mmCIF file of N, CA and C in Angstrom:
data_model
loop_
_atom_site.group_PDB
_atom_site.id
_atom_site.type_symbol
_atom_site.label_atom_id
_atom_site.label_comp_id
_atom_site.label_asym_id
_atom_site.label_seq_id
_atom_site.Cartn_x
_atom_site.Cartn_y
_atom_site.Cartn_z
ATOM 1 N N MET M 1086 59.072 166.872 95.365
ATOM 2 C CA MET M 1086 57.027 166.309 95.859
ATOM 3 C C MET M 1086 57.579 165.686 96.535
ATOM 4 N N PRO M 1087 56.610 165.765 97.653
ATOM 5 C CA PRO M 1087 57.326 164.594 99.306
ATOM 6 C C PRO M 1087 56.973 163.414 99.108
ATOM 7 N N LEU M 1088 57.504 162.807 100.030
ATOM 8 C CA LEU M 1088 58.008 161.001 100.319
ATOM 9 C C LEU M 1088 57.294 160.501 101.121
ATOM 10 N N LYS M 1089 56.751 159.082 100.551
ATOM 11 C CA LYS M 1089 56.303 158.112 100.873
ATOM 12 C C LYS M 1089 57.069 157.072 100.086
ATOM 13 N N ASP M 1090 57.251 156.220 101.764
ATOM 14 C CA ASP M 1090 58.695 155.253 101.779
ATOM 15 C C ASP M 1090 59.803 155.520 101.503
ATOM 16 N N ARG M 1091 60.110 156.889 100.807
ATOM 17 C CA ARG M 1091 61.590 157.444 100.488
ATOM 18 C C ARG M 1091 61.171 156.752 99.175
ATOM 19 N N LYS M 1092 59.880 156.579 98.669
ATOM 20 C CA LYS M 1092 60.221 157.585 97.353
ATOM 21 C C LYS M 1092 59.124 158.938 97.084
ATOM 22 N N PRO M 1093 59.449 159.720 95.569
ATOM 23 C CA PRO M 1093 58.632 160.514 95.570
ATOM 24 C C PRO M 1093 56.969 160.381 95.627
ATOM 25 N N PHE M 1094 56.467 161.246 95.219
ATOM 26 C CA PHE M 1094 54.864 161.430 94.863
ATOM 27 C C PHE M 1094 54.621 160.755 93.264
ATOM 28 N N LYS M 1095 53.649 159.789 92.491
ATOM 29 C CA LYS M 1095 53.637 160.078 91.185
ATOM 30 C C LYS M 1095 51.822 160.504 91.490
ATOM 31 N N ARG M 1096 51.996 161.361 90.235
ATOM 32 C CA ARG M 1096 50.989 162.369 90.546
ATOM 33 C C ARG M 1096 49.590 160.779 89.436
ATOM 34 N N LEU M 1097 48.816 160.885 89.851
ATOM 35 C CA LEU M 1097 48.079 160.052 88.633
ATOM 36 C C LEU M 1097 47.569 160.714 87.754
ATOM 37 N N LYS M 1098 47.969 160.092 86.874
ATOM 38 C CA LYS M 1098 46.800 161.316 85.276
ATOM 39 C C LYS M 1098 45.705 161.262 85.060
ATOM 40 N N PRO M 1099 44.560 162.714 84.643
ATOM 41 C CA PRO M 1099 43.192 162.276 84.155
ATOM 42 C C PRO M 1099 42.648 160.929 83.008
ATOM 43 N N PRO M 1100 42.121 160.466 83.119
ATOM 44 C CA PRO M 1100 41.668 159.846 81.747
ATOM 45 C C PRO M 1100 41.397 160.259 80.976
ATOM 46 N N GLN M 1101 41.781 159.533 80.040
ATOM 47 C CA GLN M 1101 42.117 160.086 78.863
ATOM 48 C C GLN M 1101 40.817 161.016 77.958
ATOM 49 N N ASP M 1102 39.557 159.177 78.430
ATOM 50 C CA ASP M 1102 38.705 159.867 77.790
ATOM 51 C C ASP M 1102 37.516 160.792 77.875
ATOM 52 N N LEU M 1103 37.935 161.531 78.752
ATOM 53 C CA LEU M 1103 36.867 162.571 79.960
ATOM 54 C C LEU M 1103 35.684 163.169 78.987
ATOM 55 N N LYS M 1104 34.672 163.665 79.361
ATOM 56 C CA LYS M 1104 33.915 163.892 78.768
ATOM 57 C C LYS M 1104 33.353 165.578 79.400
ATOM 58 N N ALA M 1105 32.863 166.211 78.996
ATOM 59 C CA ALA M 1105 32.946 167.891 79.424
ATOM 60 C C ALA M 1105 31.394 167.828 79.988
ATOM 61 N N ASP M 1106 30.989 166.998 80.295
ATOM 62 C CA ASP M 1106 29.365 166.551 81.230
ATOM 63 C C ASP M 1106 29.559 165.743 82.021
ATOM 64 N N GLU M 1107 30.687 164.855 82.104
ATOM 65 C CA GLU M 1107 30.522 164.192 82.827
ATOM 66 C C GLU M 1107 31.230 164.697 85.245
ATOM 67 N N GLU M 1108 30.985 164.134 85.970
ATOM 68 C CA GLU M 1108 31.537 164.650 86.934
ATOM 69 C C GLU M 1108 32.374 164.441 87.094
ATOM 70 N N LEU M 1109 33.148 164.726 87.942
ATOM 71 C CA LEU M 1109 34.655 164.198 88.399
ATOM 72 C C LEU M 1109 34.646 164.626 89.839
ATOM 73 N N PHE M 1110 35.313 164.325 90.612
ATOM 74 C CA PHE M 1110 36.268 164.650 91.388
ATOM 75 C C PHE M 1110 37.643 164.940 91.749
ATOM 76 N N TYR M 1111 37.503 166.323 92.443
ATOM 77 C CA TYR M 1111 39.164 166.517 91.902
ATOM 78 C C TYR M 1111 39.691 166.447 93.953
ATOM 79 N N LEU M 1112 40.661 166.596 94.082
ATOM 80 C CA LEU M 1112 41.597 166.270 94.990
ATOM 81 C C LEU M 1112 42.898 166.881 95.040
ATOM 82 N N LYS M 1113 42.210 167.947 95.546
ATOM 83 C CA LYS M 1113 43.149 169.315 95.686
ATOM 84 C C LYS M 1113 44.375 169.958 95.977
ATOM 85 N N ALA M 1114 44.554 168.499 97.142
ATOM 86 C CA ALA M 1114 46.352 168.626 97.577
ATOM 87 C C ALA M 1114 46.992 168.399 97.139
ATOM 88 N N THR M 1115 47.073 166.773 95.854
ATOM 89 C CA THR M 1115 47.158 166.146 94.335
ATOM 90 C C THR M 1115 46.872 167.007 93.488
ATOM 91 N N GLN M 1116 46.289 168.093 93.639
ATOM 92 C CA GLN M 1116 45.636 168.308 91.978
ATOM 93 C C GLN M 1116 45.749 166.918 91.457
ATOM 94 N N GLU M 1117 44.837 165.912 91.448
ATOM 95 C CA GLU M 1117 44.181 164.263 90.703
ATOM 96 C C GLU M 1117 42.925 164.988 90.906
ATOM 97 N N VAL M 1118 42.306 164.392 89.118
ATOM 98 C CA VAL M 1118 40.918 163.649 88.633
ATOM 99 C C VAL M 1118 41.231 162.727 89.073
ATOM 100 N N PHE M 1119 39.349 162.638 89.832
ATOM 101 C CA PHE M 1119 38.611 160.905 89.303
ATOM 102 C C PHE M 1119 37.417 160.788 89.363
ATOM 103 N N ARG M 1120 37.276 159.778 88.452
ATOM 104 C CA ARG M 1120 35.684 159.934 87.926
ATOM 105 C C ARG M 1120 35.171 159.369 89.673
ATOM 106 N N ASN M 1121 34.807 158.539 90.347
ATOM 107 C CA ASN M 1121 33.528 158.448 90.906
ATOM 108 C C ASN M 1121 34.470 159.160 92.051
ATOM 109 N N TYR M 1122 33.218 159.217 93.492
ATOM 110 C CA TYR M 1122 33.699 159.352 94.356
ATOM 111 C C TYR M 1122 34.301 157.627 95.903
ATOM 112 N N GLU M 1123 33.126 156.969 94.676
ATOM 113 C CA GLU M 1123 33.579 155.599 95.624
ATOM 114 C C GLU M 1123 34.411 155.297 95.021
ATOM 115 N N SER M 1124 35.641 155.252 94.286
ATOM 116 C CA SER M 1124 36.488 154.318 93.468
ATOM 117 C C SER M 1124 37.402 153.572 94.870
ATOM 118 N N ASN M 1125 37.942 152.228 95.058
ATOM 119 C CA ASN M 1125 39.509 152.763 95.487
ATOM 120 C C ASN M 1125 39.959 154.087 95.475
ATOM 121 N N ASP M 1126 40.159 154.516 94.164
ATOM 122 C CA ASP M 1126 41.871 155.392 93.666
ATOM 123 C C ASP M 1126 41.500 156.615 94.989
ATOM 124 N N PHE M 1127 40.239 157.186 94.143
ATOM 125 C CA PHE M 1127 40.291 158.632 95.491
ATOM 126 C C PHE M 1127 39.513 158.436 96.354
ATOM 127 N N PHE M 1128 39.444 157.456 97.254
ATOM 128 C CA PHE M 1128 39.038 157.261 98.581
ATOM 129 C C PHE M 1128 40.819 157.157 99.618
ATOM 130 N N GLU M 1129 40.886 155.575 98.709
ATOM 131 C CA GLU M 1129 42.519 155.946 99.011
ATOM 132 C C GLU M 1129 43.392 156.739 99.070
ATOM 133 N N ARG M 1130 42.898 157.452 98.125
ATOM 134 C CA ARG M 1130 44.656 159.001 97.695
ATOM 135 C C ARG M 1130 43.822 160.112 99.092
ATOM 136 N N VAL M 1131 42.245 159.830 99.575
ATOM 137 C CA VAL M 1131 42.583 160.910 100.425
ATOM 138 C C VAL M 1131 43.082 161.038 101.389
ATOM 139 N N ILE M 1132 42.080 159.307 102.032
ATOM 140 C CA ILE M 1132 43.582 158.662 103.212
ATOM 141 C C ILE M 1132 44.418 158.709 103.115
ATOM 142 N N MET M 1133 45.800 158.253 102.162
ATOM 143 C CA MET M 1133 47.111 158.284 102.390
ATOM 144 C C MET M 1133 47.003 159.787 102.685
ATOM 145 N N CYS M 1134 47.110 160.823 102.192
ATOM 146 C CA CYS M 1134 47.430 162.138 101.749
ATOM 147 C C CYS M 1134 46.814 162.316 103.356
ATOM 148 N N ASN M 1135 45.806 161.995 103.840
ATOM 149 C CA ASN M 1135 45.784 163.190 104.941
ATOM 150 C C ASN M 1135 46.237 162.343 106.681
ATOM 151 N N SER M 1136 47.471 160.729 105.970
ATOM 152 C CA SER M 1136 47.897 159.970 107.191
ATOM 153 C C SER M 1136 49.576 160.469 107.223
ATOM 154 N N LEU M 1137 49.656 160.345 108.740
ATOM 155 C CA LEU M 1137 51.055 160.914 109.235
ATOM 156 C C LEU M 1137 51.908 160.090 107.863
ATOM 157 N N VAL M 1138 52.599 159.757 106.902
ATOM 158 C CA VAL M 1138 53.045 158.621 105.758
ATOM 159 C C VAL M 1138 53.744 159.383 105.127
ATOM 160 N N TRP M 1139 54.276 160.585 105.686
ATOM 161 C CA TRP M 1139 54.794 161.544 104.349
ATOM 162 C C TRP M 1139 55.871 162.465 105.338
ATOM 163 N N THR M 1140 57.073 162.267 103.756
ATOM 164 C CA THR M 1140 58.323 162.650 104.426
ATOM 165 C C THR M 1140 59.082 164.565 104.211
ATOM 166 N N CYS M 1141 58.880 165.414 104.571
ATOM 167 C CA CYS M 1141 59.231 166.290 103.012
ATOM 168 C C CYS M 1141 61.061 165.966 102.587
ATOM 169 N N ALA M 1142 61.333 166.445 101.349
ATOM 170 C CA ALA M 1142 62.297 165.682 100.721
ATOM 171 C C ALA M 1142 63.369 166.865 100.754
ATOM 172 N N LEU M 1143 63.288 168.146 101.694
ATOM 173 C CA LEU M 1143 64.464 168.332 101.336
ATOM 174 C C LEU M 1143 64.887 168.300 103.378
ATOM 175 N N THR M 1144 64.006 168.828 103.991
ATOM 176 C CA THR M 1144 64.133 169.004 105.199
ATOM 177 C C THR M 1144 65.225 167.527 106.020
ATOM 178 N N GLY M 1145 63.787 166.329 105.719
ATOM 179 C CA GLY M 1145 63.675 165.275 105.905
ATOM 180 C C GLY M 1145 62.351 164.524 107.140
ATOM 181 N N LYS M 1146 62.400 166.500 107.194
ATOM 182 C CA LYS M 1146 61.246 165.763 108.572
ATOM 183 C C LYS M 1146 59.826 165.379 108.075
ATOM 184 N N SER M 1147 59.592 163.464 109.125
ATOM 185 C CA SER M 1147 59.151 162.868 109.444
ATOM 186 C C SER M 1147 57.237 163.069 109.250
ATOM 187 N N ASN M 1148 56.296 162.526 109.573
ATOM 188 C CA ASN M 1148 55.745 162.185 110.082
ATOM 189 C C ASN M 1148 54.225 162.819 109.852
ATOM 190 N N LEU M 1149 54.061 163.720 108.423
ATOM 191 C CA LEU M 1149 53.926 164.039 107.841
ATOM 192 C C LEU M 1149 52.504 164.264 107.337
ATOM 193 N N THR M 1150 51.148 164.920 107.281
ATOM 194 C CA THR M 1150 50.427 165.153 105.842
ATOM 195 C C THR M 1150 51.561 165.757 104.936
ATOM 196 N N PHE M 1151 50.788 164.432 103.605
ATOM 197 C CA PHE M 1151 50.623 165.164 101.967
ATOM 198 C C PHE M 1151 51.074 167.123 102.611
ATOM 199 N N GLN M 1152 50.367 167.969 102.754
ATOM 200 C CA GLN M 1152 50.075 168.663 102.321
ATOM 201 C C GLN M 1152 51.074 169.755 103.244
ATOM 202 N N GLU M 1153 51.225 169.295 104.374
ATOM 203 C CA GLU M 1153 51.858 169.360 105.201
ATOM 204 C C GLU M 1153 53.990 169.454 105.184
ATOM 205 N N ALA M 1154 54.330 168.362 103.895
ATOM 206 C CA ALA M 1154 55.456 168.463 103.459
ATOM 207 C C ALA M 1154 55.875 168.641 101.893
ATOM 208 N N ALA M 1155 54.005 168.965 101.963
ATOM 209 C CA ALA M 1155 54.203 170.228 100.630
ATOM 210 C C ALA M 1155 55.106 171.757 101.283
ATOM 211 N N ILE M 1156 53.818 172.017 102.955
ATOM 212 C CA ILE M 1156 54.308 173.296 102.868
ATOM 213 C C ILE M 1156 55.907 173.052 103.310
ATOM 214 N N SER M 1157 56.787 172.256 103.724
ATOM 215 C CA SER M 1157 57.808 171.883 104.313
ATOM 216 C C SER M 1157 58.521 172.696 103.361
ATOM 217 N N GLU M 1158 58.739 172.081 102.453
ATOM 218 C CA GLU M 1158 59.456 171.307 101.004
ATOM 219 C C GLU M 1158 58.954 172.792 100.411
ATOM 220 N N GLU M 1159 57.859 173.460 100.454
ATOM 221 C CA GLU M 1159 58.255 175.233 99.858
ATOM 222 C C GLU M 1159 58.380 175.774 100.712
ATOM 223 N N GLU M 1160 58.940 176.339 102.151
ATOM 224 C CA GLU M 1160 59.355 176.626 102.998
ATOM 225 C C GLU M 1160 61.095 176.529 103.288
ATOM 226 N N ALA M 1161 61.144 175.584 102.976
ATOM 227 C CA ALA M 1161 62.355 174.692 102.698
ATOM 228 C C ALA M 1161 63.114 175.932 101.392
ATOM 229 N N ARG M 1162 62.487 175.787 100.409
ATOM 230 C CA ARG M 1162 62.983 176.351 98.903
ATOM 231 C C ARG M 1162 63.539 177.943 98.844
ATOM 232 N N ARG M 1163 61.950 178.480 99.982
ATOM 233 C CA ARG M 1163 62.268 179.759 100.105
ATOM 234 C C ARG M 1163 63.688 179.668 100.991
ATOM 235 N N SER M 1164 63.311 179.282 101.878
ATOM 236 C CA SER M 1164 64.710 179.523 102.660
ATOM 237 C C SER M 1164 66.101 179.451 102.065
ATOM 238 N N LEU M 1165 66.081 177.767 101.485
ATOM 239 C CA LEU M 1165 67.069 178.181 100.112
ATOM 240 C C LEU M 1165 67.006 179.173 99.648
ATOM 241 N N LYS M 1166 66.764 180.305 98.671
ATOM 242 C CA LYS M 1166 66.886 181.113 97.501
ATOM 243 C C LYS M 1166 67.032 182.545 98.978
ATOM 244 N N THR M 1167 67.235 182.776 100.288
ATOM 245 C CA THR M 1167 67.766 183.601 100.560
ATOM 246 C C THR M 1167 68.833 183.078 101.327
ATOM 247 N N PHE M 1168 69.998 181.868 101.324
ATOM 248 C CA PHE M 1168 70.697 181.272 101.529
ATOM 249 C C PHE M 1168 72.177 182.584 101.044
ATOM 250 N N PRO M 1169 72.713 182.796 101.928
ATOM 251 C CA PRO M 1169 74.503 184.047 101.444
ATOM 252 C C PRO M 1169 75.025 182.978 100.045
ATOM 253 N N LEU M 1170 75.240 183.914 98.973
ATOM 254 C CA LEU M 1170 75.918 182.458 98.074
ATOM 255 C C LEU M 1170 77.560 182.994 98.816
ATOM 256 N N ALA M 1171 78.193 184.053 99.120
ATOM 257 C CA ALA M 1171 79.331 183.344 99.977
ATOM 258 C C ALA M 1171 79.554 182.409 99.997
ATOM 259 N N LEU M 1172 78.386 181.603 100.790
ATOM 260 C CA LEU M 1172 78.650 181.048 102.285
ATOM 261 C C LEU M 1172 78.229 179.705 101.769
ATOM 262 N N LYS M 1173 77.771 178.756 100.512
ATOM 263 C CA LYS M 1173 77.502 178.333 99.996
ATOM 264 C C LYS M 1173 78.258 176.594 99.377
ATOM 265 N N LYS M 1174 79.572 177.732 98.753
ATOM 266 C CA LYS M 1174 80.466 176.671 98.266
ATOM 267 C C LYS M 1174 81.794 175.861 99.377
ATOM 268 N N PRO M 1175 82.197 177.913 100.679
ATOM 269 C CA PRO M 1175 82.446 176.472 100.967
ATOM 270 C C PRO M 1175 81.626 175.512 102.346
ATOM 271 N N LEU M 1176 80.957 175.961 103.030
ATOM 272 C CA LEU M 1176 80.251 174.984 103.450
ATOM 273 C C LEU M 1176 79.875 173.809 102.942
ATOM 274 N N LEU M 1177 79.475 173.381 101.895
ATOM 275 C CA LEU M 1177 79.200 172.339 100.538
ATOM 276 C C LEU M 1177 80.694 172.256 100.971
ATOM 277 N N TYR M 1178 81.734 172.365 100.537
ATOM 278 C CA TYR M 1178 82.798 171.786 100.878
ATOM 279 C C TYR M 1178 83.547 171.304 101.962
ATOM 280 N N LEU M 1179 83.024 172.389 103.173
ATOM 281 C CA LEU M 1179 83.356 171.720 104.471
ATOM 282 C C LEU M 1179 81.976 170.739 104.547
ATOM 283 N N ALA M 1180 81.585 170.549 104.268
ATOM 284 C CA ALA M 1180 80.025 169.214 104.239
ATOM 285 C C ALA M 1180 80.741 168.166 103.567
ATOM 286 N N SER M 1181 80.994 168.521 102.761
ATOM 287 C CA SER M 1181 82.469 166.599 102.065
ATOM 288 C C SER M 1181 83.344 166.019 102.235
ATOM 289 N N LEU M 1182 83.922 166.970 103.080
ATOM 290 C CA LEU M 1182 85.096 166.492 104.373
ATOM 291 C C LEU M 1182 84.870 165.646 105.231
ATOM 292 N N THR M 1183 83.710 165.812 105.882
ATOM 293 C CA THR M 1183 83.180 164.949 106.686
ATOM 294 C C THR M 1183 82.981 163.754 106.562
ATOM 295 N N GLN M 1184 83.562 163.055 107.594
ATOM 296 C CA GLN M 1184 83.014 161.490 107.478
ATOM 297 C C GLN M 1184 82.030 160.680 108.674
ATOM 298 N N ARG M 1185 80.604 161.665 108.466
ATOM 299 C CA ARG M 1185 80.138 161.210 109.482
ATOM 300 C C ARG M 1185 78.525 160.963 108.263
ATOM 301 N N LYS M 1186 78.219 159.593 109.690
ATOM 302 C CA LYS M 1186 77.055 159.162 108.807
ATOM 303 C C LYS M 1186 75.731 159.763 108.406
ATOM 304 N N ARG M 1187 75.257 159.949 110.438
ATOM 305 C CA ARG M 1187 74.229 161.125 110.440
ATOM 306 C C ARG M 1187 74.523 162.218 109.836
ATOM 307 N N LEU M 1188 73.237 162.348 109.298
ATOM 308 C CA LEU M 1188 73.055 164.252 108.969
ATOM 309 C C LEU M 1188 73.292 165.425 110.382
ATOM 310 N N ASN M 1189 72.390 165.306 111.106
ATOM 311 C CA ASN M 1189 72.361 165.684 112.169
ATOM 312 C C ASN M 1189 74.498 165.742 112.997
ATOM 313 N N ASP M 1190 74.427 165.222 113.040
ATOM 314 C CA ASP M 1190 76.107 164.865 113.052
ATOM 315 C C ASP M 1190 77.522 165.715 111.869
ATOM 316 N N MET M 1191 77.147 165.390 110.916
ATOM 317 C CA MET M 1191 78.055 167.095 110.427
ATOM 318 C C MET M 1191 76.816 167.592 110.210
ATOM 319 N N CYS M 1192 76.353 168.215 109.897
ATOM 320 C CA CYS M 1192 75.813 169.501 110.538
ATOM 321 C C CYS M 1192 76.287 170.215 111.596
ATOM 322 N N ASP M 1193 76.245 169.596 113.113
ATOM 323 C CA ASP M 1193 77.250 169.559 114.187
ATOM 324 C C ASP M 1193 78.527 170.469 114.273
ATOM 325 N N ASP M 1194 79.357 169.206 113.017
ATOM 326 C CA ASP M 1194 80.780 169.382 112.662
ATOM 327 C C ASP M 1194 81.016 170.434 111.605
ATOM 328 N N VAL M 1195 80.047 170.661 111.159
ATOM 329 C CA VAL M 1195 80.260 171.954 110.323
ATOM 330 C C VAL M 1195 80.601 173.086 110.892
ATOM 331 N N PHE M 1196 79.302 173.086 111.220
ATOM 332 C CA PHE M 1196 78.766 174.672 112.832
ATOM 333 C C PHE M 1196 79.467 174.701 113.269
ATOM 334 N N ASN M 1197 80.219 173.511 114.398
ATOM 335 C CA ASN M 1197 81.242 173.997 115.007
ATOM 336 C C ASN M 1197 83.063 174.445 114.172
ATOM 337 N N PHE M 1198 82.280 174.020 113.472
ATOM 338 C CA PHE M 1198 83.619 174.493 112.433
ATOM 339 C C PHE M 1198 84.132 175.991 112.033
ATOM 340 N N VAL M 1199 82.633 176.862 111.621
ATOM 341 C CA VAL M 1199 82.489 177.548 110.981
ATOM 342 C C VAL M 1199 81.609 179.072 111.967
ATOM 343 N N LYS M 1200 81.727 178.413 113.009
ATOM 344 C CA LYS M 1200 81.477 179.206 113.560
ATOM 345 C C LYS M 1200 82.038 180.508 114.474
ATOM 346 N N GLU M 1201 82.965 180.679 114.486
ATOM 347 C CA GLU M 1201 83.883 181.637 114.624
ATOM 348 C C GLU M 1201 84.947 181.764 112.981
ATOM 349 N N ARG M 1202 84.391 181.514 112.841
ATOM 350 C CA ARG M 1202 85.012 182.043 111.433
ATOM 351 C C ARG M 1202 84.616 182.943 110.102
ATOM 352 N N PHE M 1203 85.175 183.083 109.240
ATOM 353 C CA PHE M 1203 84.459 184.555 108.197
ATOM 354 C C PHE M 1203 85.144 183.271 106.583
ATOM 355 N N PHE M 1204 84.456 183.892 106.102
ATOM 356 C CA PHE M 1204 84.232 183.226 104.828
ATOM 357 C C PHE M 1204 84.906 184.956 103.541
ATOM 358 N N ILE M 1205 85.834 184.700 102.179
ATOM 359 C CA ILE M 1205 85.524 185.340 101.528
ATOM 360 C C ILE M 1205 84.303 185.894 100.916
ATOM 361 N N GLY M 1206 84.405 187.395 100.407
ATOM 362 C CA GLY M 1206 82.592 187.217 99.655
ATOM 363 C C GLY M 1206 80.872 187.531 100.893
ATOM 364 N N GLU M 1207 81.675 187.068 101.959
ATOM 365 C CA GLU M 1207 81.206 186.721 103.448
ATOM 366 C C GLU M 1207 80.435 188.274 103.779
ATOM 367 N N GLU M 1208 79.250 189.066 104.074
ATOM 368 C CA GLU M 1208 78.789 190.491 104.768
ATOM 369 C C GLU M 1208 78.662 190.207 105.680
ATOM 370 N N VAL M 1209 79.501 190.849 106.665
ATOM 371 C CA VAL M 1209 78.984 191.210 108.207
ATOM 372 C C VAL M 1209 79.158 192.120 108.783
ATOM 373 N N ASP M 1210 78.599 191.899 109.863
ATOM 374 C CA ASP M 1210 77.666 193.315 111.184
ATOM 375 C C ASP M 1210 79.145 193.370 112.091
ATOM 376 N N VAL M 1211 78.429 194.362 111.662
ATOM 377 C CA VAL M 1211 80.001 194.245 113.711
ATOM 378 C C VAL M 1211 79.344 195.731 113.500
ATOM 379 N N ILE M 1212 78.864 195.799 115.623
ATOM 380 C CA ILE M 1212 78.880 196.864 116.332
ATOM 381 C C ILE M 1212 79.870 196.823 117.833
ATOM 382 N N ILE M 1213 80.660 198.130 116.793
ATOM 383 C CA ILE M 1213 81.314 198.310 118.200
ATOM 384 C C ILE M 1213 80.492 199.961 118.724
ATOM 385 N N ASN M 1214 80.761 199.829 120.274
ATOM 386 C CA ASN M 1214 80.668 200.579 121.314
ATOM 387 C C ASN M 1214 78.498 200.996 120.445
ATOM 388 N N GLY M 1215 77.271 200.170 120.300
ATOM 389 C CA GLY M 1215 76.705 200.012 120.268
ATOM 390 C C GLY M 1215 75.994 201.039 118.903
ATOM 391 N N ILE M 1216 77.237 201.003 118.161
ATOM 392 C CA ILE M 1216 77.026 201.541 117.416
ATOM 393 C C ILE M 1216 77.781 200.426 115.904
ATOM 394 N N LYS M 1217 75.974 199.925 114.700
ATOM 395 C CA LYS M 1217 75.947 199.330 114.194
ATOM 396 C C LYS M 1217 76.834 199.929 112.181
#
């Protein structure tokens, strides 16, 4: 769920006493229901969702709209599913050994260590004389 002020977004629960013939306003981005357009809740929610105050909870990208942060999270989840299983444990282990405080510095340290090393179970492509 996208973050605002470093806290996960919490959807408002729909009103309990909804009537079948009642006119409602639906905010697609958050999948929330509001009773009237003029209410502060709906108007403020639309403004907040379109403001550049959101952060992707998985990548840390900031200054996004709610929709952009949600898309960024979905793309990160898809990317994680394709990450090689053989590399997960060694990379997490190496990351746990670094003493860096900044995420970028830690990533640089891990990358510099593994860029010319191979791990047990890792699939390797080799090209010799132009033949794969």
